[in-house]
Coordinates of C-alpha atoms in Angstrom, one line a residue:
M721 CA 33.8 58.4 -46.0
P722 CA 30.8 60.3 -47.3
Q723 CA 31.9 63.7 -48.4
F724 CA 30.6 66.6 -50.4
S725 CA 32.9 68.2 -52.9
T726 CA 31.6 71.7 -52.4
M727 CA 30.2 73.5 -49.4
R728 CA 28.2 76.7 -49.2
N729 CA 30.2 79.3 -47.4
L730 CA 28.2 79.5 -44.2
A731 CA 29.9 82.7 -43.2
L732 CA 28.0 84.4 -46.0
V733 CA 24.6 83.1 -45.1
L734 CA 24.5 82.2 -41.4
F735 CA 22.5 84.7 -39.3
I736 CA 22.6 87.4 -42.0
G737 CA 19.3 88.9 -43.3
L738 CA 17.4 85.6 -42.9
A739 CA 13.7 85.1 -42.9
L740 CA 12.2 82.3 -40.7
F741 CA 10.8 79.2 -42.5
P742 CA 11.5 80.1 -46.1
S743 CA 9.6 78.2 -48.9
Y744 CA 12.5 76.1 -50.1
D745 CA 11.2 73.9 -52.9
I746 CA 13.1 70.8 -51.7
H747 CA 10.0 68.6 -51.5
A748 CA 6.5 69.8 -52.1
Q749 CA 5.2 68.2 -48.9
Q750 CA 8.0 69.8 -46.8
A751 CA 7.4 73.2 -48.4
T752 CA 3.7 73.0 -47.8
S753 CA 4.4 72.1 -44.1
I754 CA 6.8 75.0 -43.7
A755 CA 4.3 77.5 -45.3
A756 CA 1.6 76.3 -43.0
I757 CA 3.8 76.9 -39.9
N758 CA 4.8 80.3 -41.3
R759 CA 1.2 81.4 -41.5
S760 CA 0.7 80.5 -37.9
L761 CA 3.6 82.5 -36.5
D762 CA 3.1 85.9 -35.0
P763 CA 4.8 88.7 -37.0
R764 CA 6.3 90.1 -33.8
F765 CA 8.1 86.7 -33.2
L766 CA 9.3 86.6 -36.8
N767 CA 10.8 90.1 -36.6
W768 CA 12.5 89.4 -33.3
L769 CA 13.8 86.0 -34.4
N770 CA 15.3 87.5 -37.5
S771 CA 17.3 89.8 -35.3
L772 CA 18.9 86.8 -33.6
F773 CA 20.7 85.6 -36.7
Y774 CA 24.1 87.1 -36.5
I775 CA 27.8 86.3 -36.1
P776 CA 29.8 88.1 -33.4
P777 CA 32.7 90.3 -34.4
E778 CA 36.0 88.5 -35.3
G779 CA 37.8 87.4 -32.1
E780 CA 34.8 87.6 -29.7
I781 CA 34.6 83.9 -28.9
R782 CA 32.2 82.9 -26.2
V783 CA 33.3 80.3 -23.7
R784 CA 30.7 77.7 -22.5
K785 CA 31.5 76.1 -19.2
E786 CA 30.2 73.2 -17.2
Y787 CA 27.2 74.5 -15.1
R788 CA 29.0 73.9 -11.8
M789 CA 32.1 75.6 -13.0
L790 CA 30.4 78.9 -13.4
T791 CA 31.1 81.6 -10.8
D792 CA 28.1 82.5 -8.6
T793 CA 27.8 85.7 -10.6
E794 CA 27.9 83.9 -13.9
R795 CA 25.4 81.4 -12.8
N796 CA 23.0 84.0 -11.6
N797 CA 23.4 86.0 -14.8
F798 CA 22.5 82.8 -16.8
H799 CA 19.4 82.3 -14.6
N800 CA 18.4 86.0 -14.9
S801 CA 18.7 86.0 -18.6
I802 CA 16.3 83.1 -18.9
R803 CA 13.9 84.7 -16.4
A804 CA 14.0 88.0 -18.2
L805 CA 13.0 86.2 -21.5
K806 CA 10.1 84.5 -19.7
Q807 CA 8.9 87.9 -18.3
D808 CA 9.2 89.7 -21.7
T809 CA 5.7 89.6 -23.3
S810 CA 6.6 91.8 -26.2
V811 CA 6.5 88.6 -28.2
P812 CA 3.5 86.5 -27.1
P813 CA 3.1 84.7 -24.8
N814 CA 6.7 85.5 -23.8
K815 CA 10.1 85.3 -25.5
F816 CA 11.2 82.2 -23.7
D817 CA 8.2 80.2 -24.6
A818 CA 8.2 81.5 -28.2
L819 CA 11.8 80.3 -28.7
A820 CA 10.9 77.0 -27.0
S821 CA 8.1 76.5 -29.5
L822 CA 10.6 76.2 -32.3
H823 CA 11.8 72.9 -31.0
H824 CA 8.5 71.1 -31.3
L825 CA 7.4 73.0 -34.4
N826 CA 10.4 71.6 -36.3
T827 CA 11.0 68.3 -34.5
A828 CA 9.0 66.0 -36.7
S829 CA 10.8 67.0 -39.9
S830 CA 14.3 68.0 -39.1
A831 CA 15.5 68.1 -35.5
H832 CA 15.4 64.5 -34.6
G833 CA 15.7 61.0 -36.0
G834 CA 18.7 61.6 -38.3
P835 CA 22.2 63.1 -38.6
N836 CA 20.8 66.6 -38.6
F837 CA 20.0 66.1 -34.9
L838 CA 23.4 67.5 -34.0
G839 CA 23.5 70.4 -36.5
W840 CA 19.9 71.6 -35.8
H841 CA 20.4 71.8 -32.1
R842 CA 23.8 73.5 -32.6
A843 CA 22.2 76.3 -34.6
Y844 CA 19.2 76.5 -32.2
L845 CA 21.4 76.9 -29.1
V846 CA 23.2 79.9 -30.8
L847 CA 19.9 81.6 -31.5
C848 CA 18.8 81.0 -27.9
E849 CA 22.1 82.2 -26.5
N850 CA 21.8 85.4 -28.7
A851 CA 18.4 86.0 -27.2
M852 CA 19.7 85.6 -23.6
R853 CA 22.5 88.1 -24.4
E854 CA 19.8 90.7 -25.2
K855 CA 18.9 90.5 -21.5
V856 CA 22.3 90.0 -19.9
A857 CA 25.4 90.9 -21.8
N858 CA 28.1 88.3 -22.3
V859 CA 26.0 85.4 -20.9
T860 CA 26.6 82.0 -22.4
I861 CA 24.7 78.7 -22.1
P862 CA 26.6 76.4 -19.8
Y863 CA 26.7 72.6 -20.5
W864 CA 25.4 70.1 -18.0
D865 CA 27.8 67.1 -17.8
N866 CA 25.3 64.6 -16.6
T867 CA 28.1 61.9 -16.1
I868 CA 29.0 63.9 -13.0
D869 CA 25.6 63.3 -11.5
E870 CA 25.5 59.7 -12.7
A871 CA 28.4 59.1 -10.3
L872 CA 26.1 59.5 -7.3
P873 CA 24.1 56.5 -6.0
N874 CA 21.0 58.8 -6.0
P875 CA 21.3 61.7 -8.6
R876 CA 18.2 63.3 -7.1
Q877 CA 20.4 64.4 -4.2
S878 CA 22.8 66.3 -6.5
I879 CA 23.3 70.0 -5.8
L880 CA 22.1 70.4 -9.4
F881 CA 18.6 70.1 -8.0
S882 CA 19.1 72.6 -5.2
P883 CA 17.7 76.1 -5.0
L884 CA 21.1 77.4 -6.1
F885 CA 20.9 75.6 -9.4
M886 CA 18.0 74.0 -11.3
G887 CA 15.6 73.5 -8.3
T888 CA 13.2 70.7 -7.5
A889 CA 14.0 67.2 -8.8
N890 CA 10.7 65.5 -8.2
G891 CA 7.3 67.0 -8.6
Q892 CA 6.4 70.6 -9.4
V893 CA 9.4 72.9 -9.4
T894 CA 8.8 75.0 -6.3
Q895 CA 12.4 75.9 -5.5
G896 CA 15.1 77.6 -7.3
P897 CA 15.3 80.3 -10.0
F898 CA 12.5 78.7 -12.1
S899 CA 10.1 78.0 -9.3
F900 CA 6.4 77.9 -10.1
W901 CA 6.9 78.3 -13.8
S902 CA 4.0 77.4 -16.0
S903 CA 4.3 76.0 -19.6
P904 CA 1.9 75.1 -22.3
F905 CA 2.1 71.6 -20.9
G906 CA 1.3 72.4 -17.3
P907 CA 3.4 73.5 -14.4
L908 CA 7.1 72.9 -14.8
G909 CA 7.9 69.6 -13.1
R910 CA 10.4 66.8 -13.0
D911 CA 10.4 63.1 -12.0
V912 CA 14.2 62.5 -11.8
G913 CA 15.3 58.9 -11.8
N914 CA 11.9 57.2 -12.4
D915 CA 12.9 55.8 -15.8
R916 CA 16.0 55.4 -18.0
R917 CA 19.4 56.6 -17.0
L918 CA 22.1 59.3 -17.2
M919 CA 25.2 58.9 -19.4
N920 CA 28.4 57.4 -18.0
P921 CA 32.1 57.7 -19.0
N922 CA 31.9 54.5 -21.0
D923 CA 29.2 56.0 -23.2
I924 CA 31.4 58.9 -24.1
S925 CA 34.4 56.6 -24.7
A926 CA 32.3 54.5 -27.1
I927 CA 31.3 57.6 -29.1
M928 CA 34.9 58.8 -29.2
S929 CA 36.0 55.4 -30.6
Q930 CA 34.0 56.0 -33.8
S931 CA 35.3 57.8 -36.9
I932 CA 32.4 59.4 -38.8
I933 CA 29.1 61.1 -38.0
A934 CA 27.2 58.1 -39.4
D935 CA 28.7 56.0 -36.6
I936 CA 27.1 58.1 -33.9
T937 CA 23.8 59.2 -35.3
N938 CA 20.5 57.8 -36.6
P939 CA 19.7 55.9 -38.8
N940 CA 23.0 54.0 -38.9
A941 CA 24.6 54.0 -35.4
P942 CA 24.0 51.2 -33.0
D943 CA 22.5 52.1 -29.6
A944 CA 25.9 51.9 -27.8
T945 CA 27.3 54.8 -29.9
N946 CA 24.2 56.6 -30.9
I947 CA 24.4 60.1 -29.3
E948 CA 20.7 60.8 -30.0
E949 CA 19.5 57.6 -28.3
L950 CA 21.8 58.2 -25.3
H951 CA 20.5 61.8 -25.1
N952 CA 16.9 60.4 -25.2
D953 CA 17.6 58.4 -22.0
V954 CA 18.7 61.5 -20.1
H955 CA 15.5 63.3 -21.2
V956 CA 13.3 60.6 -19.9
F957 CA 15.4 60.3 -16.7
I958 CA 14.6 63.9 -15.9
G959 CA 10.9 63.3 -16.6
Q960 CA 7.7 65.4 -17.0
Q961 CA 8.3 68.2 -19.6
M962 CA 11.8 67.0 -20.3
S963 CA 10.6 63.5 -21.2
R964 CA 8.5 64.5 -24.2
I965 CA 9.9 66.0 -27.4
E966 CA 7.1 68.6 -27.8
S967 CA 7.5 69.9 -24.2
A968 CA 11.2 69.4 -23.3
S969 CA 12.4 72.9 -24.4
Y970 CA 10.2 74.6 -21.8
D971 CA 12.5 73.3 -19.0
P972 CA 15.7 75.5 -18.8
L973 CA 17.6 72.3 -18.1
F974 CA 17.0 71.4 -21.8
Y975 CA 19.5 73.9 -23.1
M976 CA 22.3 72.8 -20.8
H977 CA 21.6 69.2 -21.7
H978 CA 21.9 69.9 -25.4
A979 CA 25.0 72.0 -24.9
F980 CA 26.6 68.9 -23.4
M981 CA 25.6 66.9 -26.5
D982 CA 27.1 69.6 -28.6
Y983 CA 30.3 69.5 -26.4
I984 CA 30.6 65.8 -27.0
W985 CA 30.1 66.3 -30.7
E986 CA 32.8 69.0 -30.8
E987 CA 35.2 66.7 -29.0
F988 CA 34.3 64.0 -31.6
R989 CA 35.1 66.5 -34.4
T990 CA 38.4 67.3 -32.8
N991 CA 39.3 63.6 -32.8
Q992 CA 38.2 63.4 -36.5
R993 CA 40.8 66.2 -37.4
M994 CA 43.5 64.2 -35.5
R995 CA 42.6 61.2 -37.7
G996 CA 42.8 63.2 -40.9
I997 CA 39.0 63.5 -41.3
D998 CA 37.5 66.9 -42.2
P999 CA 34.3 67.1 -40.0
S1000 CA 33.0 70.0 -42.2
R1001 CA 32.7 67.5 -45.1
D1002 CA 31.5 64.5 -43.1
Y1003 CA 27.8 64.0 -43.7
P1004 CA 26.2 60.6 -44.3
R1005 CA 24.8 59.6 -47.6
I1006 CA 22.1 57.5 -45.9
V1007 CA 20.1 59.7 -43.7
G1008 CA 16.7 58.1 -43.3
D1009 CA 14.0 60.8 -43.3
R1010 CA 14.3 63.1 -46.3
A1011 CA 14.2 66.1 -44.0
H1012 CA 17.8 65.2 -43.1
Q1013 CA 19.0 65.3 -46.7
P1014 CA 22.0 67.7 -46.9
L1015 CA 20.2 70.3 -49.1
A1016 CA 16.9 70.2 -47.2
S1017 CA 15.9 73.3 -45.3
M1018 CA 16.8 73.1 -41.6
G1019 CA 13.7 75.1 -40.7
L1020 CA 15.8 77.8 -39.1
G1021 CA 16.1 80.8 -41.4
R1022 CA 17.7 80.0 -44.7
L1023 CA 20.0 77.4 -43.2
L1024 CA 20.3 74.1 -45.0
V1025 CA 21.0 70.8 -43.2
I1026 CA 24.5 70.7 -44.5
D1027 CA 25.3 74.1 -42.9
G1028 CA 25.0 72.5 -39.5
I1029 CA 28.4 70.8 -39.9
N1030 CA 30.3 73.9 -40.9
D1031 CA 33.2 74.9 -38.7
I1032 CA 32.1 78.5 -38.3
F1033 CA 30.2 77.8 -35.1
T1034 CA 33.2 77.0 -33.0
R1035 CA 35.6 79.0 -35.2
R1036 CA 33.7 82.3 -34.8
I1037 CA 31.0 82.0 -32.2
Y1038 CA 31.9 79.9 -29.2
R1039 CA 34.2 77.2 -27.8
Y1040 CA 33.9 74.9 -24.8
E1041 CA 35.9 74.9 -21.6
R1042 CA 37.1 71.3 -20.9
R1043 CA 35.0 69.1 -18.6
P1044 CA 35.9 69.2 -14.9
T1045 CA 38.6 66.8 -13.8
C1046 CA 40.2 65.9 -10.5
I1047 CA 42.9 68.4 -9.5
P1048 CA 46.1 66.6 -8.3
N1049 CA 46.9 66.8 -4.6
S1050 CA 43.4 68.1 -3.7
N1051 CA 39.9 66.8 -3.3
T1052 CA 38.3 69.3 -5.6
C1053 CA 37.6 69.6 -9.3
G1054 CA 38.0 73.4 -9.6
S1055 CA 34.6 74.2 -8.2
Q1056 CA 33.2 74.6 -4.7
Y1057 CA 30.3 72.5 -5.8
L1058 CA 32.2 69.5 -7.0
R1059 CA 34.6 67.1 -5.2
C1060 CA 36.9 64.4 -6.4
D1061 CA 36.3 60.8 -5.8
W1062 CA 39.9 59.6 -6.2
Q1063 CA 38.9 56.0 -5.8
R1064 CA 37.2 56.2 -9.1
Q1065 CA 39.0 59.3 -10.3
R1066 CA 35.8 61.0 -11.1
C1067 CA 34.3 64.4 -10.2
V1068 CA 31.0 64.2 -8.3
P1069 CA 28.7 66.9 -7.2
L1070 CA 28.0 67.9 -3.6
I1071 CA 24.8 66.5 -2.3
M1072 CA 22.0 68.3 -0.6
N1073 CA 21.7 68.1 3.1
P1074 CA 19.1 65.4 4.0
N1075 CA 17.4 68.0 6.3
G1076 CA 16.4 70.0 3.2
P1077 CA 17.8 71.8 0.2
Q1078 CA 17.9 75.1 2.1
A1079 CA 20.6 73.6 4.3
I1080 CA 23.3 73.9 1.5
G1081 CA 24.2 77.4 2.4
P1082 CA 23.1 81.0 3.0
Q1083 CA 23.4 81.9 -0.7
A1084 CA 20.3 79.9 -1.6
M1085 CA 18.3 81.5 -4.4
A1086 CA 15.4 83.7 -3.1
Q1087 CA 12.1 82.4 -4.3
T1088 CA 10.2 84.3 -6.9
G1089 CA 6.5 84.4 -7.5
P1090 CA 4.8 82.3 -10.1
V1091 CA 5.1 83.2 -13.8
V1092 CA 1.8 82.7 -15.4
Q1093 CA 0.9 83.1 -19.1
R1094 CA -2.1 82.8 -21.3
L1095 CA -2.5 80.0 -23.8
P1096 CA 0.4 80.4 -26.3
W1097 CA -0.4 81.5 -29.9
W1098 CA 0.8 78.3 -31.5
A1099 CA -1.5 76.1 -29.4
S1100 CA -5.2 75.6 -30.2
P1101 CA -7.6 72.8 -29.6
G1102 CA -6.6 69.8 -31.7
N1103 CA -3.1 71.2 -32.6
N1104 CA -1.1 69.9 -29.6
A1105 CA 1.3 67.2 -30.2
N1106 CA 0.7 63.7 -28.9
P1107 CA 1.3 63.9 -25.1
N1108 CA 2.7 60.4 -25.2
F1109 CA 5.4 61.3 -27.7
V1110 CA 8.4 60.6 -25.5
F1111 CA 12.1 60.4 -26.4
G1112 CA 13.0 57.0 -27.6

């Protein structure tokens, strides 16, 4: 098993006095690229982002739940934290879009196409969660277990796409907490179910049957156990912004989708410990792109790629509540929005009334006016990513 004999103590470097995009001299080309990006960033964004690198006090572990398992208050707090970031223009064009830009500014070199896919997104989610907590104290990013919606014959009908949750499934998002949002890639929209597929329980079982991270990540893993490739299918299944790497992070669903990938990885790491494998020392020797080398810069502060597999994330910052399961002697899964299909022993979501999504209940989210912004500071003619750059 590939191991590294020594590890930087992440507790000493993670989220402490870090500057965004440092000029690590790992490779001349990479350092030049990072420096170019750094020059294009607004100082207000840099100052704010640096403030998001921190570790909570000892013992203050956040608990991330499945989206449908949140209480109504918790769910509304999550929505409100994102909307507050979108409305905060103290960092141009707004704090939500500024954070979202990190995903496509770093994608080509570090966030995708190799084993750092998991560690990069793990660190990124913590930064975004810290930003949300500036707006609503104690909020956490829930995870979206898309296997629950896969159980439906038509996932478009899932309550996930009702005004109470993520809003419109097909076309421009005109219902729900993020209705009429704009993005640098046009109005927020989705085309759920037009291409690819959601994950199913067999996909997760296949991942859990493997032993080391090289077995579940690019460039070594076969498609059946490759968590990045399986995640790609879900992105494309949702469609529009979510279907392209450079635009996906502008849909709030992105963060819950990646929280579920992180959940699966953490369950995989738990299984590794049971097998006598230390996940904090399990990083492949063959990584493909050099940006995934263990001592390369992650592109997030002074974090290196190898820091992404450190245990400190789930030891000091957050943990996951278990996925919903059928409760014996009932037809529920612990949520009023989920029911148990005992024939298949699977939790499935409630579906929207065919007469219209408003029919699901009187608590339906009140509509908000459109959120409009000017052209973002990182976008200029000729600088936009390839609009055909889709996942997978």
